[in-house]
Amino acid sequence: MHDPGPAFRALHKPGDPFILANAWDIGSARMLAALGAQAIGTTSAGYGFTLGLPDMGNLTRDQSLAHAADLVAATPLPVSGDFENGFGEAPETVAETIRLAAEAGLAGCSIEDTDLPGTDAYAFDLAVERVAAAASAARALPRDFFFLARADGVMNGAYDLKEAIRRIQAFEAAGADGVYVPLPVDMDGVKAVCAAVSVPVNVLVAGRFTAHGRADYAAAGAARLSLGSALARATHRLIHDTSNAMFRDGDFTGLSGISGDAVDALLQSGAR
């Protein structure tokens, strides 16, 4: 089997971040590849939307692995999986998720510290134990695999930035290849996160953070910029706004899209 791990790991350069383009189906993955993406990420929320499911803890591990394998097969790019909390509380469950992610052909994956389906965070010691188990499983694989540990409590309102930094420093010590604190209030928070660890930092570009450009994130020290479900939500906003105009006002002007030939060409260009 081709090992996408080394190429994916090499993309992570603090101060020179690449964009992890989060796709939600084969078509979006191929379009992103054709348009210049260097790597593809899954998005649990975006994929869940295609199944009619709300965000946060509604996908099974089997669903997520099958979806990830589809994206791996769709393009020649390395793919990283958004695997929420690892699909279970026990460190052993998280370790098994890492092994299964590698078997699906992924170049890496992220695991968060949220006690899904709620928004509470796992206790500090358990959160670190889960990361240690995942990191150990990743290192025991027969090929390279980039494991990213997420501290989601700031985004979810479970703890503050000081606690997030305490956690990512412990995650680094436990063996995580990279860390991630989604939506740390502002750019000063991003800079503080990047300065707190020596491993690559992923930054979520969504919400208010879309006002900043790649150069800002490079200056802050980020190594990777992920979109999460932002691009999927942008397409849903188009559906929402265009449909409201049609059904309420009889206005069809929002339907002016790119040509079918252009889409066909992108799908072909981005395919494996």
mmCIF file of C-alpha atoms in Angstrom:
data_model
loop_
_atom_site.group_PDB
_atom_site.id
_atom_site.type_symbol
_atom_site.label_atom_id
_atom_site.label_comp_id
_atom_site.label_asym_id
_atom_site.label_seq_id
_atom_site.Cartn_x
_atom_site.Cartn_y
_atom_site.Cartn_z
ATOM 1 C CA MET A 1 0.000 0.000 0.000
ATOM 2 C CA HIS A 2 1.202 3.506 -0.812
ATOM 3 C CA ASP A 3 2.203 5.387 2.344
ATOM 4 C CA PRO A 4 0.790 8.939 2.282
ATOM 5 C CA GLY A 5 2.236 9.697 5.709
ATOM 6 C CA PRO A 6 5.664 11.178 4.876
ATOM 7 C CA ALA A 7 4.287 13.619 2.294
ATOM 8 C CA PHE A 8 1.530 14.681 4.681
ATOM 9 C CA ARG A 9 3.929 15.153 7.591
ATOM 10 C CA ALA A 10 6.256 17.221 5.401
ATOM 11 C CA LEU A 11 3.455 19.731 4.748
ATOM 12 C CA HIS A 12 3.437 20.764 8.429
ATOM 13 C CA LYS A 13 5.820 23.733 8.607
ATOM 14 C CA PRO A 14 5.273 26.210 11.457
ATOM 15 C CA GLY A 15 5.161 29.686 9.966
ATOM 16 C CA ASP A 16 4.365 28.342 6.482
ATOM 17 C CA PRO A 17 0.920 26.787 6.870
ATOM 18 C CA PHE A 18 -0.791 24.655 4.253
ATOM 19 C CA ILE A 19 -4.561 24.503 3.857
ATOM 20 C CA LEU A 20 -6.187 21.235 4.838
ATOM 21 C CA ALA A 21 -9.227 21.322 2.546
ATOM 22 C CA ASN A 22 -12.131 19.613 4.311
ATOM 23 C CA ALA A 23 -14.369 17.738 1.872
ATOM 24 C CA TRP A 24 -17.706 16.078 2.568
ATOM 25 C CA ASP A 25 -18.046 13.717 -0.406
ATOM 26 C CA ILE A 26 -16.098 12.348 -3.377
ATOM 27 C CA GLY A 27 -17.144 15.181 -5.674
ATOM 28 C CA SER A 28 -16.059 17.959 -3.305
ATOM 29 C CA ALA A 29 -12.758 16.157 -2.651
ATOM 30 C CA ARG A 30 -12.002 15.920 -6.362
ATOM 31 C CA MET A 31 -12.925 19.538 -7.017
ATOM 32 C CA LEU A 32 -10.695 20.703 -4.161
ATOM 33 C CA ALA A 33 -7.838 18.564 -5.462
ATOM 34 C CA ALA A 34 -8.237 19.985 -8.956
ATOM 35 C CA LEU A 35 -8.308 23.541 -7.622
ATOM 36 C CA GLY A 36 -5.000 23.239 -5.795
ATOM 37 C CA ALA A 37 -5.473 21.500 -2.443
ATOM 38 C CA GLN A 38 -2.352 19.799 -1.091
ATOM 39 C CA ALA A 39 -4.260 17.544 1.302
ATOM 40 C CA ILE A 40 -7.871 16.663 2.056
ATOM 41 C CA GLY A 41 -9.525 16.484 5.451
ATOM 42 C CA THR A 42 -12.824 14.886 6.313
ATOM 43 C CA THR A 43 -15.410 16.917 8.218
ATOM 44 C CA SER A 44 -17.716 15.090 10.586
ATOM 45 C CA ALA A 45 -20.282 17.887 10.417
ATOM 46 C CA GLY A 46 -20.128 18.236 6.636
ATOM 47 C CA TYR A 47 -20.436 14.508 6.071
ATOM 48 C CA GLY A 48 -23.199 14.311 8.659
ATOM 49 C CA PHE A 49 -25.149 16.954 6.737
ATOM 50 C CA THR A 50 -25.133 14.688 3.671
ATOM 51 C CA LEU A 51 -26.810 12.015 5.808
ATOM 52 C CA GLY A 52 -29.320 14.413 7.320
ATOM 53 C CA LEU A 53 -27.575 14.311 10.700
ATOM 54 C CA PRO A 54 -26.772 17.271 12.977
ATOM 55 C CA ASP A 55 -23.208 18.022 14.106
ATOM 56 C CA MET A 56 -21.570 16.575 17.248
ATOM 57 C CA GLY A 57 -21.338 12.875 17.910
ATOM 58 C CA ASN A 58 -23.965 11.447 15.573
ATOM 59 C CA LEU A 59 -21.721 9.436 13.238
ATOM 60 C CA THR A 60 -20.581 5.921 14.030
ATOM 61 C CA ARG A 61 -16.998 4.814 13.678
ATOM 62 C CA ASP A 62 -17.911 2.475 10.845
ATOM 63 C CA GLN A 63 -19.644 5.302 8.942
ATOM 64 C CA SER A 64 -16.705 7.635 9.404
ATOM 65 C CA LEU A 65 -14.131 5.036 8.382
ATOM 66 C CA ALA A 66 -16.059 4.063 5.244
ATOM 67 C CA HIS A 67 -16.449 7.717 4.295
ATOM 68 C CA ALA A 68 -12.734 8.348 4.886
ATOM 69 C CA ALA A 69 -11.813 5.367 2.720
ATOM 70 C CA ASP A 70 -13.983 6.791 -0.072
ATOM 71 C CA LEU A 71 -12.075 10.072 0.059
ATOM 72 C CA VAL A 72 -8.717 8.264 0.146
ATOM 73 C CA ALA A 73 -9.705 6.457 -3.058
ATOM 74 C CA ALA A 74 -11.092 9.609 -4.686
ATOM 75 C CA THR A 75 -7.904 11.653 -5.187
ATOM 76 C CA PRO A 76 -4.106 11.171 -5.125
ATOM 77 C CA LEU A 77 -3.799 13.522 -2.123
ATOM 78 C CA PRO A 78 -3.135 12.514 1.490
ATOM 79 C CA VAL A 79 -6.305 12.511 3.609
ATOM 80 C CA SER A 80 -6.664 13.245 7.326
ATOM 81 C CA GLY A 81 -9.704 12.067 9.255
ATOM 82 C CA ASP A 82 -11.850 14.111 11.640
ATOM 83 C CA PHE A 83 -12.687 11.358 14.109
ATOM 84 C CA GLU A 84 -14.342 13.447 16.815
ATOM 85 C CA ASN A 85 -13.593 11.921 20.239
ATOM 86 C CA GLY A 86 -12.285 8.642 18.831
ATOM 87 C CA PHE A 87 -15.763 7.091 19.131
ATOM 88 C CA GLY A 88 -15.483 6.175 22.777
ATOM 89 C CA GLU A 89 -14.166 7.271 26.151
ATOM 90 C CA ALA A 90 -11.709 4.452 26.871
ATOM 91 C CA PRO A 91 -8.085 4.972 25.796
ATOM 92 C CA GLU A 92 -8.171 1.480 24.276
ATOM 93 C CA THR A 93 -11.068 2.523 22.036
ATOM 94 C CA VAL A 94 -9.178 5.582 20.838
ATOM 95 C CA ALA A 95 -6.097 3.449 20.108
ATOM 96 C CA GLU A 96 -8.208 1.056 18.039
ATOM 97 C CA THR A 97 -9.638 4.002 16.102
ATOM 98 C CA ILE A 98 -6.083 5.034 15.192
ATOM 99 C CA ARG A 99 -5.288 1.534 13.930
ATOM 100 C CA LEU A 100 -8.487 1.396 11.879
ATOM 101 C CA ALA A 101 -7.837 4.871 10.463
ATOM 102 C CA ALA A 102 -4.458 3.712 9.179
ATOM 103 C CA GLU A 103 -6.039 0.603 7.665
ATOM 104 C CA ALA A 104 -8.477 2.881 5.811
ATOM 105 C CA GLY A 105 -5.500 4.516 4.114
ATOM 106 C CA LEU A 106 -5.513 7.808 5.989
ATOM 107 C CA ALA A 107 -2.333 9.855 6.395
ATOM 108 C CA GLY A 108 -3.423 10.983 9.847
ATOM 109 C CA CYS A 109 -6.404 11.911 11.996
ATOM 110 C CA SER A 110 -7.493 14.162 14.826
ATOM 111 C CA ILE A 111 -9.045 13.179 18.147
ATOM 112 C CA GLU A 112 -10.700 15.687 20.481
ATOM 113 C CA ASP A 113 -11.179 15.792 24.256
ATOM 114 C CA THR A 114 -14.956 16.289 24.200
ATOM 115 C CA ASP A 115 -17.203 13.812 26.009
ATOM 116 C CA LEU A 116 -19.633 13.486 23.124
ATOM 117 C CA PRO A 117 -22.535 13.731 22.444
ATOM 118 C CA GLY A 118 -22.423 16.569 24.980
ATOM 119 C CA THR A 119 -20.002 19.486 25.135
ATOM 120 C CA ASP A 120 -18.234 18.718 28.424
ATOM 121 C CA ALA A 121 -14.529 17.937 28.296
ATOM 122 C CA TYR A 122 -12.933 14.780 29.594
ATOM 123 C CA ALA A 123 -11.076 15.297 32.874
ATOM 124 C CA PHE A 124 -7.472 16.354 32.354
ATOM 125 C CA ASP A 125 -5.843 13.067 33.357
ATOM 126 C CA LEU A 126 -8.196 10.986 31.212
ATOM 127 C CA ALA A 127 -7.752 13.347 28.262
ATOM 128 C CA VAL A 128 -3.975 12.938 28.460
ATOM 129 C CA GLU A 129 -4.257 9.169 28.870
ATOM 130 C CA ARG A 130 -6.396 8.999 25.729
ATOM 131 C CA VAL A 131 -3.819 10.986 23.749
ATOM 132 C CA ALA A 132 -1.000 8.805 25.042
ATOM 133 C CA ALA A 133 -2.857 5.668 23.930
ATOM 134 C CA ALA A 134 -3.522 7.151 20.490
ATOM 135 C CA ALA A 135 0.080 8.294 20.074
ATOM 136 C CA SER A 136 1.383 4.893 21.115
ATOM 137 C CA ALA A 137 -0.919 3.189 18.617
ATOM 138 C CA ALA A 138 0.234 5.564 15.871
ATOM 139 C CA ARG A 139 3.908 4.887 16.589
ATOM 140 C CA ALA A 140 3.300 1.131 16.529
ATOM 141 C CA LEU A 141 1.903 1.232 12.991
ATOM 142 C CA PRO A 142 3.983 -0.185 10.130
ATOM 143 C CA ARG A 143 3.874 3.187 8.333
ATOM 144 C CA ASP A 144 3.910 6.890 9.090
ATOM 145 C CA PHE A 145 0.738 8.418 10.575
ATOM 146 C CA PHE A 146 0.230 12.012 11.773
ATOM 147 C CA PHE A 147 -1.825 12.115 14.975
ATOM 148 C CA LEU A 148 -3.302 15.483 15.965
ATOM 149 C CA ALA A 149 -4.671 15.991 19.498
ATOM 150 C CA ARG A 150 -7.469 18.521 19.904
ATOM 151 C CA ALA A 151 -8.354 20.611 22.961
ATOM 152 C CA ASP A 152 -11.902 21.720 22.149
ATOM 153 C CA GLY A 153 -12.952 23.167 25.486
ATOM 154 C CA VAL A 154 -12.524 26.834 24.547
ATOM 155 C CA MET A 155 -14.791 26.425 21.522
ATOM 156 C CA ASN A 156 -17.330 24.423 23.529
ATOM 157 C CA GLY A 157 -17.253 26.617 26.644
ATOM 158 C CA ALA A 158 -15.867 23.841 28.842
ATOM 159 C CA TYR A 159 -12.636 25.588 29.888
ATOM 160 C CA ASP A 160 -10.526 28.672 29.178
ATOM 161 C CA LEU A 161 -7.415 29.232 27.061
ATOM 162 C CA LYS A 162 -5.091 28.718 30.025
ATOM 163 C CA GLU A 163 -6.498 25.225 30.494
ATOM 164 C CA ALA A 164 -6.349 24.571 26.756
ATOM 165 C CA ILE A 165 -2.649 25.415 26.750
ATOM 166 C CA ARG A 166 -2.068 23.184 29.770
ATOM 167 C CA ARG A 167 -3.742 20.380 27.859
ATOM 168 C CA ILE A 168 -1.917 20.780 24.554
ATOM 169 C CA GLN A 169 1.417 20.931 26.365
ATOM 170 C CA ALA A 170 0.511 17.652 28.063
ATOM 171 C CA PHE A 171 -0.676 16.231 24.736
ATOM 172 C CA GLU A 172 2.692 17.081 23.186
ATOM 173 C CA ALA A 173 4.480 15.392 26.082
ATOM 174 C CA ALA A 174 2.217 12.348 25.612
ATOM 175 C CA GLY A 175 3.392 11.946 22.024
ATOM 176 C CA ALA A 176 0.956 13.866 19.793
ATOM 177 C CA ASP A 177 2.466 14.874 16.451
ATOM 178 C CA GLY A 178 0.482 18.109 16.410
ATOM 179 C CA VAL A 179 -2.130 19.969 18.452
ATOM 180 C CA TYR A 180 -5.251 22.004 17.836
ATOM 181 C CA VAL A 181 -7.285 24.505 19.880
ATOM 182 C CA PRO A 182 -10.299 25.450 17.740
ATOM 183 C CA LEU A 183 -11.448 29.098 17.891
ATOM 184 C CA PRO A 184 -9.279 30.491 20.726
ATOM 185 C CA VAL A 185 -11.155 33.832 20.973
ATOM 186 C CA ASP A 186 -8.834 35.919 18.739
ATOM 187 C CA MET A 187 -5.483 36.040 16.945
ATOM 188 C CA ASP A 188 -3.669 36.691 20.210
ATOM 189 C CA GLY A 189 -5.031 33.347 21.333
ATOM 190 C CA VAL A 190 -3.742 31.700 18.161
ATOM 191 C CA LYS A 191 -0.296 33.179 18.791
ATOM 192 C CA ALA A 192 -0.341 31.990 22.408
ATOM 193 C CA VAL A 193 -1.231 28.454 21.339
ATOM 194 C CA CYS A 194 1.513 28.344 18.714
ATOM 195 C CA ALA A 195 4.089 29.712 21.162
ATOM 196 C CA ALA A 196 3.139 27.199 23.874
ATOM 197 C CA VAL A 197 4.274 24.045 22.068
ATOM 198 C CA SER A 198 7.043 22.887 19.760
ATOM 199 C CA VAL A 199 4.899 20.564 17.614
ATOM 200 C CA PRO A 200 2.908 21.829 14.599
ATOM 201 C CA VAL A 201 -0.334 23.657 15.395
ATOM 202 C CA ASN A 202 -3.542 23.397 13.365
ATOM 203 C CA VAL A 203 -5.790 26.468 13.281
ATOM 204 C CA LEU A 204 -9.469 26.361 12.348
ATOM 205 C CA VAL A 205 -10.363 29.030 9.790
ATOM 206 C CA ALA A 206 -14.074 29.520 10.420
ATOM 207 C CA GLY A 207 -16.418 32.154 11.741
ATOM 208 C CA ARG A 208 -14.631 35.370 12.748
ATOM 209 C CA PHE A 209 -11.267 33.836 11.840
ATOM 210 C CA THR A 210 -12.098 33.986 8.121
ATOM 211 C CA ALA A 211 -11.364 37.723 8.332
ATOM 212 C CA HIS A 212 -7.646 36.893 8.591
ATOM 213 C CA GLY A 213 -5.506 35.826 5.649
ATOM 214 C CA ARG A 214 -2.910 33.096 5.359
ATOM 215 C CA ALA A 215 -0.117 35.606 6.011
ATOM 216 C CA ASP A 216 -1.611 36.410 9.426
ATOM 217 C CA TYR A 217 -1.635 32.763 10.392
ATOM 218 C CA ALA A 218 1.903 32.301 9.105
ATOM 219 C CA ALA A 219 3.064 35.197 11.287
ATOM 220 C CA ALA A 220 1.314 33.615 14.270
ATOM 221 C CA GLY A 221 3.276 30.381 13.772
ATOM 222 C CA ALA A 222 0.538 28.086 12.474
ATOM 223 C CA ALA A 223 1.560 25.006 10.494
ATOM 224 C CA ARG A 224 -1.839 23.952 9.173
ATOM 225 C CA LEU A 225 -5.112 25.723 8.402
ATOM 226 C CA SER A 226 -8.198 23.535 8.400
ATOM 227 C CA LEU A 227 -11.648 24.578 7.272
ATOM 228 C CA GLY A 228 -13.704 22.233 9.427
ATOM 229 C CA SER A 229 -17.273 22.378 8.169
ATOM 230 C CA ALA A 230 -16.949 26.005 6.984
ATOM 231 C CA LEU A 231 -16.896 25.215 3.258
ATOM 232 C CA ALA A 232 -19.765 22.736 3.622
ATOM 233 C CA ARG A 233 -21.734 25.361 5.550
ATOM 234 C CA ALA A 234 -20.997 27.917 2.817
ATOM 235 C CA THR A 235 -22.658 25.615 0.277
ATOM 236 C CA HIS A 236 -25.623 25.184 2.606
ATOM 237 C CA ARG A 237 -25.874 28.945 2.946
ATOM 238 C CA LEU A 238 -26.148 29.146 -0.847
ATOM 239 C CA ILE A 239 -28.938 26.553 -0.780
ATOM 240 C CA HIS A 240 -30.653 28.459 2.031
ATOM 241 C CA ASP A 241 -30.403 31.920 0.460
ATOM 242 C CA THR A 242 -31.236 30.835 -3.084
ATOM 243 C CA SER A 243 -34.161 28.705 -1.974
ATOM 244 C CA ASN A 244 -35.595 31.491 0.170
ATOM 245 C CA ALA A 245 -35.444 33.823 -2.819
ATOM 246 C CA MET A 246 -37.143 31.241 -5.063
ATOM 247 C CA PHE A 247 -39.909 30.115 -2.768
ATOM 248 C CA ARG A 248 -40.639 33.481 -1.182
ATOM 249 C CA ASP A 249 -40.089 35.911 -4.037
ATOM 250 C CA GLY A 250 -39.978 33.810 -7.197
ATOM 251 C CA ASP A 251 -36.386 35.005 -7.742
ATOM 252 C CA PHE A 252 -34.182 32.490 -9.581
ATOM 253 C CA THR A 253 -31.112 34.687 -10.104
ATOM 254 C CA GLY A 254 -29.180 32.788 -7.450
ATOM 255 C CA LEU A 255 -29.111 29.735 -9.715
ATOM 256 C CA SER A 256 -26.376 31.132 -11.951
ATOM 257 C CA GLY A 257 -23.688 28.543 -11.273
ATOM 258 C CA ILE A 258 -20.587 27.391 -13.117
ATOM 259 C CA SER A 259 -21.120 25.250 -16.188
ATOM 260 C CA GLY A 260 -21.529 21.513 -16.142
ATOM 261 C CA ASP A 261 -18.521 21.219 -18.430
ATOM 262 C CA ALA A 262 -16.393 23.118 -15.921
ATOM 263 C CA VAL A 263 -17.512 20.852 -13.079
ATOM 264 C CA ASP A 264 -16.902 17.741 -15.191
ATOM 265 C CA ALA A 265 -13.387 18.921 -15.992
ATOM 266 C CA LEU A 266 -12.589 19.548 -12.331
ATOM 267 C CA LEU A 267 -13.948 16.173 -11.254
ATOM 268 C CA GLN A 268 -11.804 14.467 -13.849
ATOM 269 C CA SER A 269 -8.694 16.515 -13.062
ATOM 270 C CA GLY A 270 -8.953 15.873 -9.311
ATOM 271 C CA ALA A 271 -9.477 12.123 -9.554
ATOM 272 C CA ARG A 272 -6.861 9.589 -8.567
#
